[in-house]
Structures are given as C-alpha cells and as structure tokens.
Amino acid sequence: MKKLILFAVAFASVHIQGSAQPNGMPHLEKRDNHFSLIVDGKPFFVLGGQINNSSAWPTTLPAAWNSAEAMHANTVEAPVYWEQVEPTKGAFDFSPVDLLVNQAREHHLHLVLLWFGTWKNGQNHYVPEWIKSDPKTYPREETAYGKLLDVMSPSSQANLDADKTAFAALMRHVKSIDSTDHTVIMVQVENESGSVGSIRDFSPAAQKAFESPVPADLARTLHLRSGNWTAVFGPDADESFAAYTTAHYINDVVAAGKAEYPLPMYCNVWFAYPVHALENRDRPSAGQEYPSGGPQQANIPIWKAAAPSIDMLAPDFYSDDFTLFRSIVATYARSDNPLFFPECRFDATFGRYFFYALGHGAIGFSPFGIDRAQQPEVPNPQGIIASAATTPINPAENYALINPIEQQIAQLNLEGKLYTAVEDKGAARQAIHLPTADAVVSFGYPQPDGTYPPGTSTFHGRAMVAELGPLDFLVAGFDASVSFTLSAAELQRQPNQQLEILRAEEGRYVDGVWQTARILNGDQTDRGLNFRSSNPTLVRIRLHKLPLYDEAIHRDAE
Ligand code: DGJ
C-alpha cells in the first residue's frame, strides 16, 4: 500500500514559540546565548541567496527569482542603489524597492535589502552623481600624500547627513509598504565598509580628529587610558581611528533608519584574510588587502563599542580554506553577535559551510551570485575567480532539505539543540557529543564492515542531528551514515547499559506535523542511518537505554 502512514503527532519537542512584538515585526531574539530571527512571531531561518550587484533591475530580476526558487531559498538578498533612488538631492524614487517587494511576494520569498550607500566594497561607487561630482561639499578620504580617493570621508558631517537622510527615507518607505506583510525581514546597511587605498583618512578634518583625544565614550567602554590616538593605540592607531569613525558613522545611519522602521540591521564584513604569499608577514595590510576600518576581526571591539545600534557584524566568506572558515565562525559567533553569513561562494563549498554554520548557531546563510548567468567570470575583491573546480555539486540539495523544516530548525537553534558534523581531510569519521549519547558520523561510501569510512574526494560529506528529546533525534545528511552510541563518559558513569533503536522513521513535516513515509530497519539501520548524496531525506529515530545485564531478571528466574 503506497499510502503514507500518517502520524498526526505534533512535533513533540519543537513547539514553535510565539514572541511578543507588535504586529509580528521581524526582530532578533536571544536565549542563553542562542539566537534566532523572529518573523511574524515565529523563529525564522534565513535560507538566502544574494543576487549579483547589477541584478536588481526589471530586466535581470526574473532570472534572480528563478534561481532563488530553483535552490529552494526562502529569502533573496537584493541591493538598493543610492544613485538610483536619489538621482537628485532630496528627490526620492522608491519604485525600484516596490518592484523588489512586489515581485518577492509573487514568488513567496522574503527580502533582505542591501543598502549600497556611502560604502560598497570599501569604495564609494554607489553614491549619487550629485555627491560624486561635488567633493568640496561631500569630502573624500585623502591619502597621507593628499590624493583624493574614491572613498567618502567618514569624518564629514555632510556625507553622514546625506546618507542618513536617504536611508531614513528608504526605511520610511519600507514601513509604508511592508509593515503588515513583513516581506522585508532585515536590512544590510552599507556594503563591506572601510577604506580601500589608505589605512585611514588623512584629510584636514580627519587629521585634526586623529590628533585629538580618543573620544571619551570609546575610552570608557574599552577601558582605555586617555590620550590621542597614537598615544592610546600605538602601531594600531591609524586603523583604530578608521574603525571608530566608520563604525560611528554607520551607527548614526542605522539609528536614523531604525527611528523610521526598526528592522534588524547588520553590516557585512570583508574580513582580513591571512597572508599566504609572504610567510614572514604576520598580517595583511589595512587599506590594501582589505578595507581599513571595516568590522574585520581585530576591529570588532571598537565596532561593538562605537555602534550599539548595529545588530550584527556578518562576515562574507570567499575561500575554500575550511580551517579559516571555522576560525571566522568562532570569531563572529559571540554572545553579543548573532552569526550570519550574508555572502559566500556559490560553489562546492556551499554545502559544507552551510552545515557547519547551522551547527554553530547561525541565524541564516546566503551564497552570493545565485543568478550566475548575469555574472562575468571576474575575480571578487578577495581575488578569487570561480572556476570549473569550484562549480557546485548540487546547489539545490541543501535548502531542499532544510526549507520544509526551516521553522523547526530556527526553533531548535534558539534552544541550542542543533548539531552538525562536516567532513574534513583526514576526518572521515567524527562524533557529535550530544548530552545523552554520541552520534557517530561516517563519511563516504562504500562503508564495508570493519573498515574506516573512505570519505569523499571533495570532502563534502555532512550531517545534522537535532535533539528532539533525550533519545529522540531528527537526522539528515549527505554522503554520510549516522549511528548512535553511549558516550564514554556516560558508560563510565553507569557501565551496565546499552543503547537500542526503538524505531527509525523516514518522513517529512507538513505544517509542523511529522508524517512517516516508511519505517526503516535492517540494512537501512543496522550499520547506521544512510544518507546518500543528492537525496535529501529526513529520519526521525527514537532510542532507549537497556541494561547490559539485568540482575532482577535472573533473580526472578531462580
Ligand atoms: C563581496 C561584495 O560584498 C559583493 O557585493 C560582491 O562584490 C562580491 N564580493 C563579489 O565577489
């Protein structure tokens, strides 16, 4: 009989909890150092896709929506260009925003709007013409030798006022069209801010500020001694000054926008990649290899102190170095900073990084350039060119798996009950240490008895284990098998016990209710639950503990 066996049992341990906020306004929630975005009162996991820089136009958007749908995304990240929406000072045209919002709704997608304002990749390329052509009124950064850069000075009140006015107008408009529907769930303010071309602004106004005492608010928050920038920060004075002025500026822009419509707002980060070319250099050069003063790793404390209105500093990740990815996760997942990846490569690294982020509390994830046909083969700012070797294995499988359970995933994450294992070179078998048992994950096939798993040639094996109850798990993965054992610590505590599967069900959630398609047993469970590639399946497994030797049974038998 082909009919699904329907178990109308609600998702026992994952009660999607409502959250008090007027009209279901999107906001961030924190529970015991775990975070979630809450949309319409429910936890929401951003399965995002960012479109190419020049794709938020009527001619290119259809391809973007198609790509988002094909990869099972629930959210599109799309730019709003300052030069387009304010072509003349004070004359706003937000019809491009209306187009984005209306078309996103037609495609049942949410939006993260990216404000391409004063900064785009450490430069000013999206400021309107009336700003570009008037550097007297809207000052540029200057190098130490007085060269004007294509970077706006963050020490200029005129620049700040112009951006604030435009961004506040944008948020007022978003409120007017979307405060009921919540199609727009977050806003990225500026894009990879900082200065490309100089370690800091040396214009006369900036120089004067640099020679003045470090502002008292920063000194107080970071417990600094008093003095000017050089006295307080020594060799880091130039970049620290750039970080403070940039963070302070963007904080004011964010605050002006939130005063109109307080959506969660974040800044994406072009972080400092390690220097590989010259081994004896310990760090890359600010302003040359990454934008100086942006929220890169070393600048986080200054940004957090100077920009309390910014909800998240969110790293863009463009490397296939998994060790580096793990260190970036560790750096940006902080108790004062929800983890969110607004950009990463749309290639074979997508699946493993997505799973790793999922198991480390991320509130969302988004590859860049999902409408790839619109993108010529150019290096990104980090100098990496997409190649055939980095072509995605299957861009749809990750979100296809998670999209139907996105709400439960966000809730489990908020409760700290979501775990993942991601294959790495030399680590084809890994244990996930859960509170009540270990999940042992073996990557690659075939897995003959008694041998170490072979792993995969591209290290793309990955698995997820969600803890629904002490011995009740939701499991999924790609090119992985998952079995459960009692942990060494548990056996030491209580040696006379063993673990046994009560029931393993393959199925899916429909409106939060688990539906069993079949019960797995025999070859499908005896050597672990099997998850082959390109076949997104969910398994719910319940286990129990049994004594190894039960004295009572023997006593009764005598
Ligand atoms: C990072 C930027 O934030 C994006 O807007 C885009 O330029 C990508 N790099 C291109 O790789």
Coordinates of C-alpha atoms and ligand atoms in Angstrom, one line a residue:
M1 CA 0.0 0.0 0.0
K2 CA 1.6 3.2 -1.1
K3 CA -0.4 5.4 1.2
L4 CA 1.7 7.4 3.7
I5 CA 1.3 6.3 7.3
L6 CA 0.1 9.4 8.9
F7 CA 1.2 10.0 12.4
A8 CA -0.8 13.1 13.5
V9 CA 1.7 13.5 16.3
A10 CA 2.8 17.1 16.6
F11 CA 6.5 17.7 16.6
A12 CA 6.6 16.8 20.3
S13 CA 9.6 18.8 21.5
V14 CA 9.7 21.6 19.0
H15 CA 6.8 23.9 19.9
I16 CA 7.2 26.9 17.8
Q17 CA 7.0 29.6 20.3
G18 CA 5.4 32.9 19.6
S19 CA 7.2 36.1 20.7
A20 CA 5.7 39.4 21.8
Q21 CA 6.4 42.2 19.3
P22 CA 3.8 44.5 17.9
N23 CA 2.3 43.2 14.6
G24 CA 4.9 40.4 14.3
M25 CA 7.6 42.8 13.4
P26 CA 10.8 41.0 12.5
H27 CA 13.4 41.1 15.3
L28 CA 16.2 39.1 16.8
E29 CA 15.7 37.0 19.9
K30 CA 18.4 35.7 22.3
R31 CA 18.0 32.8 24.7
D32 CA 21.0 31.5 26.7
N33 CA 23.5 32.8 24.1
H34 CA 21.5 31.3 21.2
F35 CA 19.8 33.5 18.7
S36 CA 17.0 33.4 16.1
L37 CA 15.4 35.9 13.8
I38 CA 11.7 36.0 14.6
V39 CA 9.3 36.9 11.8
D40 CA 5.6 37.1 12.4
G41 CA 6.1 35.8 15.9
K42 CA 7.9 32.6 14.8
P43 CA 11.6 31.6 14.6
F44 CA 12.8 32.0 11.0
F45 CA 16.0 30.6 9.5
V46 CA 17.2 32.6 6.5
L47 CA 17.9 30.3 3.6
G48 CA 19.2 33.1 1.5
G49 CA 20.6 33.8 -1.9
Q50 CA 22.3 37.1 -2.8
I51 CA 21.8 38.3 -6.4
N52 CA 24.6 39.9 -8.4
N53 CA 25.4 43.5 -7.9
S54 CA 23.7 44.8 -11.0
S55 CA 20.7 42.4 -11.0
A56 CA 18.1 44.4 -9.1
W57 CA 16.6 45.7 -12.4
P58 CA 13.5 44.8 -14.2
T59 CA 15.4 43.0 -17.0
T60 CA 17.5 40.9 -14.7
L61 CA 15.2 40.2 -11.7
P62 CA 13.2 37.4 -13.4
A63 CA 16.3 35.3 -13.6
A64 CA 17.1 36.1 -10.0
W65 CA 13.7 34.9 -8.7
N66 CA 14.0 31.7 -10.8
S67 CA 17.4 31.0 -9.3
A68 CA 16.1 31.5 -5.8
E69 CA 13.2 29.2 -6.4
A70 CA 15.4 26.6 -8.0
M71 CA 17.7 26.5 -5.0
H72 CA 14.8 26.3 -2.5
A73 CA 15.7 29.6 -0.9
N74 CA 13.2 31.4 1.3
T75 CA 14.9 34.8 1.1
V76 CA 16.6 36.9 -1.5
E77 CA 19.2 39.5 -0.7
A78 CA 18.9 42.3 -3.2
P79 CA 20.7 45.7 -3.4
V80 CA 19.0 49.1 -3.2
Y81 CA 21.3 51.6 -5.1
W82 CA 21.6 55.1 -3.6
E83 CA 22.5 56.5 -7.0
Q84 CA 19.2 55.1 -8.4
V85 CA 16.8 56.1 -5.6
E86 CA 18.0 59.6 -5.1
P87 CA 19.2 60.8 -8.5
T88 CA 18.7 64.4 -7.5
K89 CA 19.3 65.6 -3.9
G90 CA 16.1 65.2 -1.9
A91 CA 14.1 63.7 -4.8
F92 CA 13.5 60.1 -4.0
D93 CA 12.1 57.4 -6.3
F94 CA 11.5 54.2 -4.4
S95 CA 9.8 52.4 -7.3
P96 CA 12.8 50.0 -7.5
V97 CA 12.1 49.0 -3.9
D98 CA 8.4 48.5 -4.8
L99 CA 9.4 46.3 -7.7
L100 CA 11.6 44.1 -5.4
V101 CA 8.9 43.8 -2.7
N102 CA 6.0 43.1 -5.1
Q103 CA 8.0 40.5 -7.1
A104 CA 9.3 38.9 -4.0
R105 CA 5.7 38.5 -2.7
E106 CA 4.7 37.0 -6.1
H107 CA 7.4 34.4 -5.6
H108 CA 6.6 33.8 -1.9
L109 CA 10.1 35.0 -0.9
H110 CA 11.3 37.2 1.8
L111 CA 13.8 40.0 1.2
V112 CA 17.0 41.3 2.8
L113 CA 17.6 44.8 1.4
L114 CA 21.2 45.7 0.9
W115 CA 21.8 49.5 1.2
F116 CA 24.5 50.3 -1.2
G117 CA 25.1 53.8 0.2
T118 CA 28.3 55.5 1.3
W119 CA 30.3 52.3 1.1
K120 CA 30.4 49.4 -1.4
N121 CA 33.5 47.1 -1.1
G122 CA 35.5 49.9 0.7
Q123 CA 34.7 52.4 -2.0
N124 CA 32.0 55.0 -2.8
H125 CA 30.8 53.7 -6.2
Y126 CA 27.1 53.8 -5.5
V127 CA 26.8 57.4 -4.1
P128 CA 24.7 59.6 -6.5
E129 CA 26.3 61.7 -9.1
W130 CA 25.5 64.9 -7.2
I131 CA 27.8 63.6 -4.5
K132 CA 30.5 62.2 -6.7
S133 CA 30.8 65.5 -8.6
D134 CA 31.0 67.8 -5.6
P135 CA 33.9 66.7 -3.4
K136 CA 34.0 70.1 -1.9
T137 CA 30.6 69.7 -0.2
Y138 CA 31.0 65.9 0.2
P139 CA 34.6 65.4 1.1
R140 CA 36.6 62.3 0.1
E141 CA 39.2 60.5 2.1
E142 CA 42.7 61.6 1.3
T143 CA 45.8 59.5 1.5
A144 CA 48.8 60.6 3.5
Y145 CA 50.1 62.4 0.4
G146 CA 46.8 64.2 -0.2
K147 CA 45.4 62.1 -3.1
L148 CA 41.6 62.2 -3.2
L149 CA 40.2 58.6 -3.1
D150 CA 37.0 57.1 -4.3
V151 CA 36.0 56.7 -0.7
M152 CA 33.9 59.2 1.2
S153 CA 35.4 60.7 4.3
P154 CA 33.7 59.2 7.4
S155 CA 34.7 62.3 9.3
S156 CA 32.4 64.5 7.3
Q157 CA 29.1 65.6 8.7
A158 CA 27.8 66.5 5.2
N159 CA 28.4 62.9 4.0
L160 CA 26.8 61.5 7.1
D161 CA 23.7 63.8 6.8
A162 CA 23.2 62.9 3.1
D163 CA 23.4 59.1 3.8
K164 CA 21.2 59.4 6.9
T165 CA 18.6 61.3 5.1
A166 CA 18.5 58.9 2.2
F167 CA 18.5 55.8 4.4
A168 CA 15.8 57.2 6.7
A169 CA 13.7 57.9 3.6
L170 CA 14.2 54.3 2.5
M171 CA 13.1 52.9 5.8
R172 CA 10.1 55.2 5.9
H173 CA 9.1 53.9 2.6
V174 CA 9.6 50.2 3.5
K175 CA 7.4 50.8 6.6
S176 CA 4.7 52.4 4.4
I177 CA 4.5 49.4 2.1
D178 CA 5.5 46.4 4.3
S179 CA 4.7 46.9 7.9
T180 CA 1.9 44.4 7.7
D181 CA 3.3 41.8 5.3
H182 CA 7.0 41.7 6.5
T183 CA 8.3 40.7 3.2
V184 CA 11.5 42.6 4.1
I185 CA 13.0 40.9 7.2
M186 CA 16.4 42.6 7.6
V187 CA 18.5 45.3 6.1
Q188 CA 22.2 45.4 5.4
V189 CA 23.5 48.9 6.0
E190 CA 26.3 49.7 3.5
N191 CA 28.4 47.0 1.9
E192 CA 31.8 45.9 3.1
S193 CA 32.6 49.3 4.6
G194 CA 36.1 50.6 5.3
S195 CA 38.7 52.3 3.2
V196 CA 40.4 50.8 0.1
G197 CA 43.5 52.9 -0.8
S198 CA 44.6 54.2 2.5
I199 CA 44.9 53.0 6.1
R200 CA 42.8 56.0 7.2
D201 CA 41.6 59.3 6.1
F202 CA 44.3 62.0 6.2
S203 CA 42.0 64.9 5.1
P204 CA 42.5 68.0 7.2
A205 CA 39.3 67.4 9.2
A206 CA 40.2 63.8 9.9
Q207 CA 43.8 64.7 10.8
K208 CA 42.5 67.1 13.4
A209 CA 40.3 64.4 14.9
F210 CA 43.2 62.0 14.8
E211 CA 45.4 64.3 16.8
S212 CA 42.7 65.0 19.4
P213 CA 42.0 62.7 22.4
V214 CA 40.3 59.4 21.8
P215 CA 36.5 60.1 22.3
A216 CA 35.5 59.6 25.9
D217 CA 32.7 57.1 25.1
L218 CA 35.1 54.7 23.4
A219 CA 37.7 55.1 26.1
R220 CA 35.1 54.4 28.7
T221 CA 33.7 51.3 27.1
L222 CA 37.0 49.8 26.2
H223 CA 38.7 50.8 29.4
L224 CA 41.4 52.8 27.6
R225 CA 43.7 55.3 29.1
S226 CA 43.2 58.8 27.9
G227 CA 45.3 60.4 25.2
N228 CA 45.3 60.9 21.5
W229 CA 45.0 58.0 19.0
T230 CA 48.7 57.5 18.7
A231 CA 49.3 57.5 22.5
V232 CA 46.4 55.1 23.1
F233 CA 46.7 52.7 20.2
G234 CA 50.3 52.9 19.2
P235 CA 51.0 51.0 16.0
D236 CA 47.3 50.3 15.6
A237 CA 46.3 54.0 15.8
D238 CA 45.6 54.6 12.1
E239 CA 43.3 51.6 11.6
S240 CA 41.7 52.0 15.1
F241 CA 40.8 55.6 14.1
A242 CA 39.4 54.4 10.8
A243 CA 37.4 51.7 12.6
Y244 CA 35.9 54.2 15.1
T245 CA 35.0 56.9 12.5
T246 CA 33.5 54.3 10.1
A247 CA 31.5 52.5 12.9
H248 CA 30.3 55.7 14.4
Y249 CA 29.1 57.0 11.0
I250 CA 27.3 53.8 10.1
N251 CA 25.8 53.6 13.6
D252 CA 24.2 57.0 13.0
V253 CA 22.9 55.9 9.6
V254 CA 21.4 52.8 11.2
A255 CA 19.9 54.8 14.1
A256 CA 18.2 57.2 11.6
G257 CA 16.8 54.2 9.7
K258 CA 15.6 52.4 12.8
A259 CA 13.9 55.6 14.0
E260 CA 11.6 55.2 11.0
Y261 CA 11.2 51.4 10.9
P262 CA 13.3 49.3 13.3
L263 CA 14.1 46.2 11.3
P264 CA 17.1 44.1 12.3
M265 CA 20.2 45.8 10.7
Y266 CA 23.6 44.4 10.1
C267 CA 26.9 45.2 8.4
N268 CA 28.7 42.7 6.2
V269 CA 32.4 42.3 6.6
W270 CA 35.3 42.0 4.2
F271 CA 37.5 40.5 6.8
A272 CA 41.3 40.3 6.8
Y273 CA 42.4 37.1 5.0
P274 CA 45.7 35.6 6.2
V275 CA 48.7 36.4 4.1
H276 CA 49.8 33.4 2.2
A277 CA 52.2 35.0 -0.3
L278 CA 54.9 36.1 2.1
E279 CA 55.3 33.8 5.0
N280 CA 57.2 36.2 7.2
R281 CA 54.5 38.8 7.2
D282 CA 52.2 38.3 10.2
R283 CA 49.2 40.3 8.9
P284 CA 47.7 41.7 5.8
S285 CA 47.9 45.5 5.1
A286 CA 44.9 47.5 6.0
G287 CA 43.6 49.5 3.1
Q288 CA 45.5 47.3 0.6
E289 CA 44.4 43.7 1.2
Y290 CA 41.2 44.6 2.9
P291 CA 39.3 47.8 3.6
S292 CA 40.8 49.5 6.6
G293 CA 38.5 50.3 9.5
G294 CA 35.7 47.9 8.5
P295 CA 34.5 45.4 11.0
Q296 CA 37.3 42.9 10.4
Q297 CA 38.3 40.5 13.1
A298 CA 40.6 42.9 15.1
N299 CA 38.2 45.8 14.9
I300 CA 35.2 44.0 16.4
P301 CA 35.7 45.5 19.9
I302 CA 35.8 49.1 18.5
W303 CA 32.7 48.5 16.3
K304 CA 30.8 47.0 19.2
A305 CA 31.6 49.9 21.4
A306 CA 31.0 52.6 18.8
A307 CA 28.0 51.1 17.0
P308 CA 25.5 49.8 19.5
S309 CA 22.6 50.2 17.0
I310 CA 24.0 47.6 14.6
D311 CA 22.6 44.2 15.4
M312 CA 25.2 42.0 13.7
L313 CA 28.6 42.1 12.1
A314 CA 28.3 39.5 9.5
P315 CA 31.3 38.0 7.6
D316 CA 31.4 37.4 3.9
F317 CA 33.4 34.3 3.2
Y318 CA 35.3 33.7 0.0
S319 CA 37.8 30.9 0.5
D320 CA 37.9 27.1 0.3
D321 CA 40.1 27.0 3.5
F322 CA 37.8 25.2 6.0
T323 CA 40.2 25.9 8.9
L324 CA 39.8 29.6 8.1
F325 CA 36.0 29.2 7.9
R326 CA 36.0 27.6 11.4
S327 CA 38.1 30.4 12.8
I328 CA 35.7 33.0 11.3
V329 CA 32.7 31.3 12.8
A330 CA 34.5 31.3 16.2
T331 CA 35.3 34.9 15.9
Y332 CA 31.9 36.3 14.8
A333 CA 29.6 33.9 16.8
R334 CA 29.7 35.9 20.0
S335 CA 27.2 36.4 22.8
D336 CA 26.8 40.0 21.5
N337 CA 26.8 39.0 17.9
P338 CA 24.4 36.5 16.2
L339 CA 26.2 34.5 13.5
F340 CA 25.0 35.3 9.9
F341 CA 26.8 34.7 6.6
P342 CA 25.3 37.2 4.1
E343 CA 27.7 36.1 1.4
C344 CA 29.8 33.1 0.5
R345 CA 30.8 31.3 -2.7
F346 CA 28.1 29.6 -4.7
D347 CA 30.1 26.5 -5.3
A348 CA 31.1 23.2 -3.9
T349 CA 32.0 24.8 -0.5
F350 CA 28.3 25.9 0.0
G351 CA 27.0 22.7 1.5
R352 CA 29.8 22.1 4.0
Y353 CA 30.0 25.7 5.2
F354 CA 26.2 25.9 5.4
F355 CA 26.1 22.8 7.6
Y356 CA 28.9 23.9 9.8
A357 CA 27.2 27.3 10.3
L358 CA 23.9 25.5 11.0
G359 CA 25.6 23.6 13.8
H360 CA 27.2 26.7 15.3
G361 CA 24.1 28.8 15.9
A362 CA 23.8 30.7 12.6
I363 CA 20.5 32.5 12.1
G364 CA 21.0 32.3 8.3
F365 CA 23.2 31.7 5.4
S366 CA 23.4 33.0 1.8
P367 CA 25.6 32.2 -1.2
F368 CA 26.5 35.2 -3.4
G369 CA 25.6 35.5 -7.1
I370 CA 22.8 33.0 -7.3
D371 CA 21.7 34.4 -10.7
R372 CA 25.1 33.3 -12.0
A373 CA 24.3 33.8 -15.7
Q374 CA 24.4 37.6 -15.0
Q375 CA 27.9 37.4 -13.7
P376 CA 31.0 37.5 -16.0
E377 CA 34.0 35.5 -14.8
V378 CA 35.7 38.2 -12.8
P379 CA 37.7 38.0 -9.6
N380 CA 35.8 39.1 -6.5
P381 CA 37.5 41.6 -4.3
Q382 CA 39.3 38.9 -2.5
G383 CA 40.9 38.0 -5.9
I384 CA 39.2 34.6 -6.2
I385 CA 37.9 33.6 -9.6
A386 CA 35.2 30.9 -9.7
S387 CA 36.4 28.0 -11.8
A388 CA 35.2 24.7 -13.0
A389 CA 36.7 23.1 -10.0
T390 CA 34.5 25.2 -7.7
T391 CA 31.3 24.5 -9.6
P392 CA 28.5 23.5 -7.3
I393 CA 27.8 19.8 -6.9
N394 CA 24.1 20.4 -6.5
P395 CA 23.1 23.9 -5.4
A396 CA 19.5 22.8 -4.7
E397 CA 20.0 19.9 -2.3
N398 CA 20.9 21.9 0.9
Y399 CA 17.9 24.2 1.1
A400 CA 15.7 21.5 -0.4
L401 CA 16.4 19.5 2.8
I402 CA 16.0 22.3 5.3
N403 CA 13.4 24.6 3.7
P404 CA 10.4 22.4 4.7
I405 CA 11.6 22.4 8.3
E406 CA 13.1 25.9 8.4
Q407 CA 10.9 27.0 11.3
Q408 CA 11.7 23.9 13.4
I409 CA 15.4 24.4 12.6
A410 CA 15.3 28.0 13.8
Q411 CA 13.5 27.0 17.0
L412 CA 15.9 24.1 17.7
N413 CA 18.8 26.5 17.1
L414 CA 17.3 29.0 19.5
E415 CA 17.2 26.2 22.1
G416 CA 20.7 25.1 21.3
K417 CA 19.6 21.6 20.2
L418 CA 21.0 21.5 16.7
Y419 CA 24.3 19.8 15.9
T420 CA 26.2 19.1 12.7
A421 CA 29.3 17.3 11.5
V422 CA 31.2 18.3 8.4
E423 CA 33.8 16.2 6.6
D424 CA 37.4 17.4 6.6
K425 CA 40.6 16.0 5.2
G426 CA 41.7 13.1 7.4
A427 CA 38.4 13.2 9.4
A428 CA 36.1 10.8 7.6
R429 CA 34.6 9.7 11.0
Q430 CA 33.5 12.2 13.6
A431 CA 31.5 12.1 16.8
I432 CA 28.9 14.6 17.7
H433 CA 28.8 14.7 21.5
L434 CA 25.1 15.1 22.5
P435 CA 24.1 15.4 26.1
T436 CA 22.7 11.8 26.3
A437 CA 24.6 9.9 23.6
D438 CA 27.2 10.3 20.8
A439 CA 26.2 10.4 17.2
V440 CA 29.0 8.8 15.2
V441 CA 29.1 10.1 11.6
S442 CA 31.0 8.3 8.9
F443 CA 31.5 10.0 5.5
G444 CA 31.7 8.5 2.1
Y445 CA 30.6 5.1 0.6
P446 CA 31.0 2.2 0.4
Q447 CA 31.4 1.5 4.1
P448 CA 32.4 -2.2 4.3
D449 CA 32.2 -3.7 7.8
G450 CA 35.3 -3.3 9.9
T451 CA 36.9 -0.6 7.8
Y452 CA 37.4 3.1 8.3
P453 CA 35.0 5.1 6.1
P454 CA 36.5 6.2 2.8
G455 CA 35.4 9.8 2.9
T456 CA 34.6 11.7 -0.3
S457 CA 37.0 13.0 -2.8
T458 CA 35.7 16.6 -2.4
F459 CA 35.2 16.4 1.4
H460 CA 31.6 17.3 1.0
G461 CA 30.1 14.8 3.5
R462 CA 27.9 16.5 6.1
A463 CA 25.2 15.5 8.6
M464 CA 22.8 17.1 11.0
V465 CA 21.4 15.8 14.3
A466 CA 18.7 17.7 16.1
E467 CA 17.8 16.7 19.6
L468 CA 14.0 16.4 19.9
G469 CA 14.2 14.6 23.2
P470 CA 16.9 12.9 25.3
L471 CA 16.9 9.9 23.0
D472 CA 14.8 11.2 20.1
F473 CA 16.6 12.7 17.2
L474 CA 15.9 14.2 13.8
V475 CA 18.8 13.2 11.5
A476 CA 19.8 14.1 7.9
G477 CA 22.9 14.4 5.8
F478 CA 24.7 13.9 2.5
D479 CA 27.2 11.1 1.9
A480 CA 27.1 10.2 5.5
S481 CA 25.9 7.4 7.8
V482 CA 24.9 8.2 11.4
S483 CA 24.8 5.8 14.3
F484 CA 24.3 6.4 18.0
T485 CA 26.3 5.1 20.9
L486 CA 26.5 5.8 24.6
S487 CA 29.4 8.2 25.2
A488 CA 32.5 7.1 27.1
A489 CA 31.6 9.5 29.9
E490 CA 28.1 8.0 30.2
L491 CA 29.4 4.5 30.2
Q492 CA 31.9 5.3 32.9
R493 CA 29.2 6.9 35.0
Q494 CA 26.9 3.8 34.5
P495 CA 28.6 0.9 32.8
N496 CA 25.7 -1.5 32.9
Q497 CA 23.8 -0.1 30.0
Q498 CA 23.4 -0.2 26.2
L499 CA 21.6 1.7 23.5
E500 CA 19.0 0.3 21.2
I501 CA 16.9 1.7 18.4
L502 CA 13.2 1.6 19.2
R503 CA 12.1 3.0 15.9
A504 CA 13.5 4.8 12.9
E505 CA 11.1 6.6 10.5
E506 CA 11.8 8.3 7.2
G507 CA 9.4 11.1 6.7
R508 CA 8.7 14.8 6.5
Y509 CA 7.0 17.6 8.3
V510 CA 3.8 19.0 6.9
D511 CA 2.6 22.1 8.7
G512 CA 4.8 21.1 11.7
V513 CA 3.3 17.6 11.9
W514 CA 5.6 14.6 11.3
Q515 CA 4.4 12.3 8.5
T516 CA 6.0 8.9 8.3
A517 CA 6.7 7.6 4.8
R518 CA 8.2 4.3 6.0
I519 CA 9.8 2.6 8.9
L520 CA 13.5 1.9 8.4
N521 CA 15.1 -1.3 9.7
G522 CA 17.6 -4.0 8.7
D523 CA 20.2 -2.8 6.2
Q524 CA 18.8 0.8 6.5
T525 CA 19.6 1.0 10.2
D526 CA 21.9 -1.9 11.3
R527 CA 25.1 0.0 10.1
G528 CA 23.8 3.4 10.8
L529 CA 21.2 5.6 9.1
N530 CA 22.3 6.1 5.5
F531 CA 22.2 9.4 3.7
R532 CA 23.5 9.2 0.1
S533 CA 24.2 12.4 -1.9
S534 CA 21.6 14.3 -3.8
N535 CA 18.8 12.6 -2.0
P536 CA 17.6 14.9 0.8
T537 CA 15.8 12.7 3.4
L538 CA 14.8 13.2 7.0
V539 CA 14.9 10.4 9.5
R540 CA 13.4 10.5 13.0
I541 CA 15.0 8.0 15.3
R542 CA 14.0 7.1 18.8
L543 CA 16.3 5.0 21.0
H544 CA 16.2 3.7 24.6
K545 CA 18.6 2.5 27.2
L546 CA 18.7 -1.1 28.2
P547 CA 20.7 -2.7 31.0
L548 CA 23.6 -4.9 29.7
Y549 CA 22.8 -7.4 32.4
D550 CA 19.6 -7.2 34.4
E551 CA 20.1 -8.9 37.8
A552 CA 16.4 -8.7 38.6
I553 CA 15.5 -10.9 35.5
H554 CA 17.9 -13.6 36.7
R555 CA 16.8 -13.3 40.3
D556 CA 13.2 -13.8 39.3
A557 CA 14.1 -16.7 37.1
E558 CA 15.8 -18.6 40.0
Ligands
DGJ1 C1 31.8 40.9 -1.9 C2 30.8 42.1 -2.1 O1 30.2 42.4 -0.9 C3 29.7 41.8 -3.1 O2 28.9 42.9 -3.3 C4 30.4 41.4 -4.4 O3 31.1 42.4 -4.9 C5 31.2 40.2 -4.2 N1 32.2 40.4 -3.2 C6 31.8 39.7 -5.5 O4 32.6 38.6 -5.3

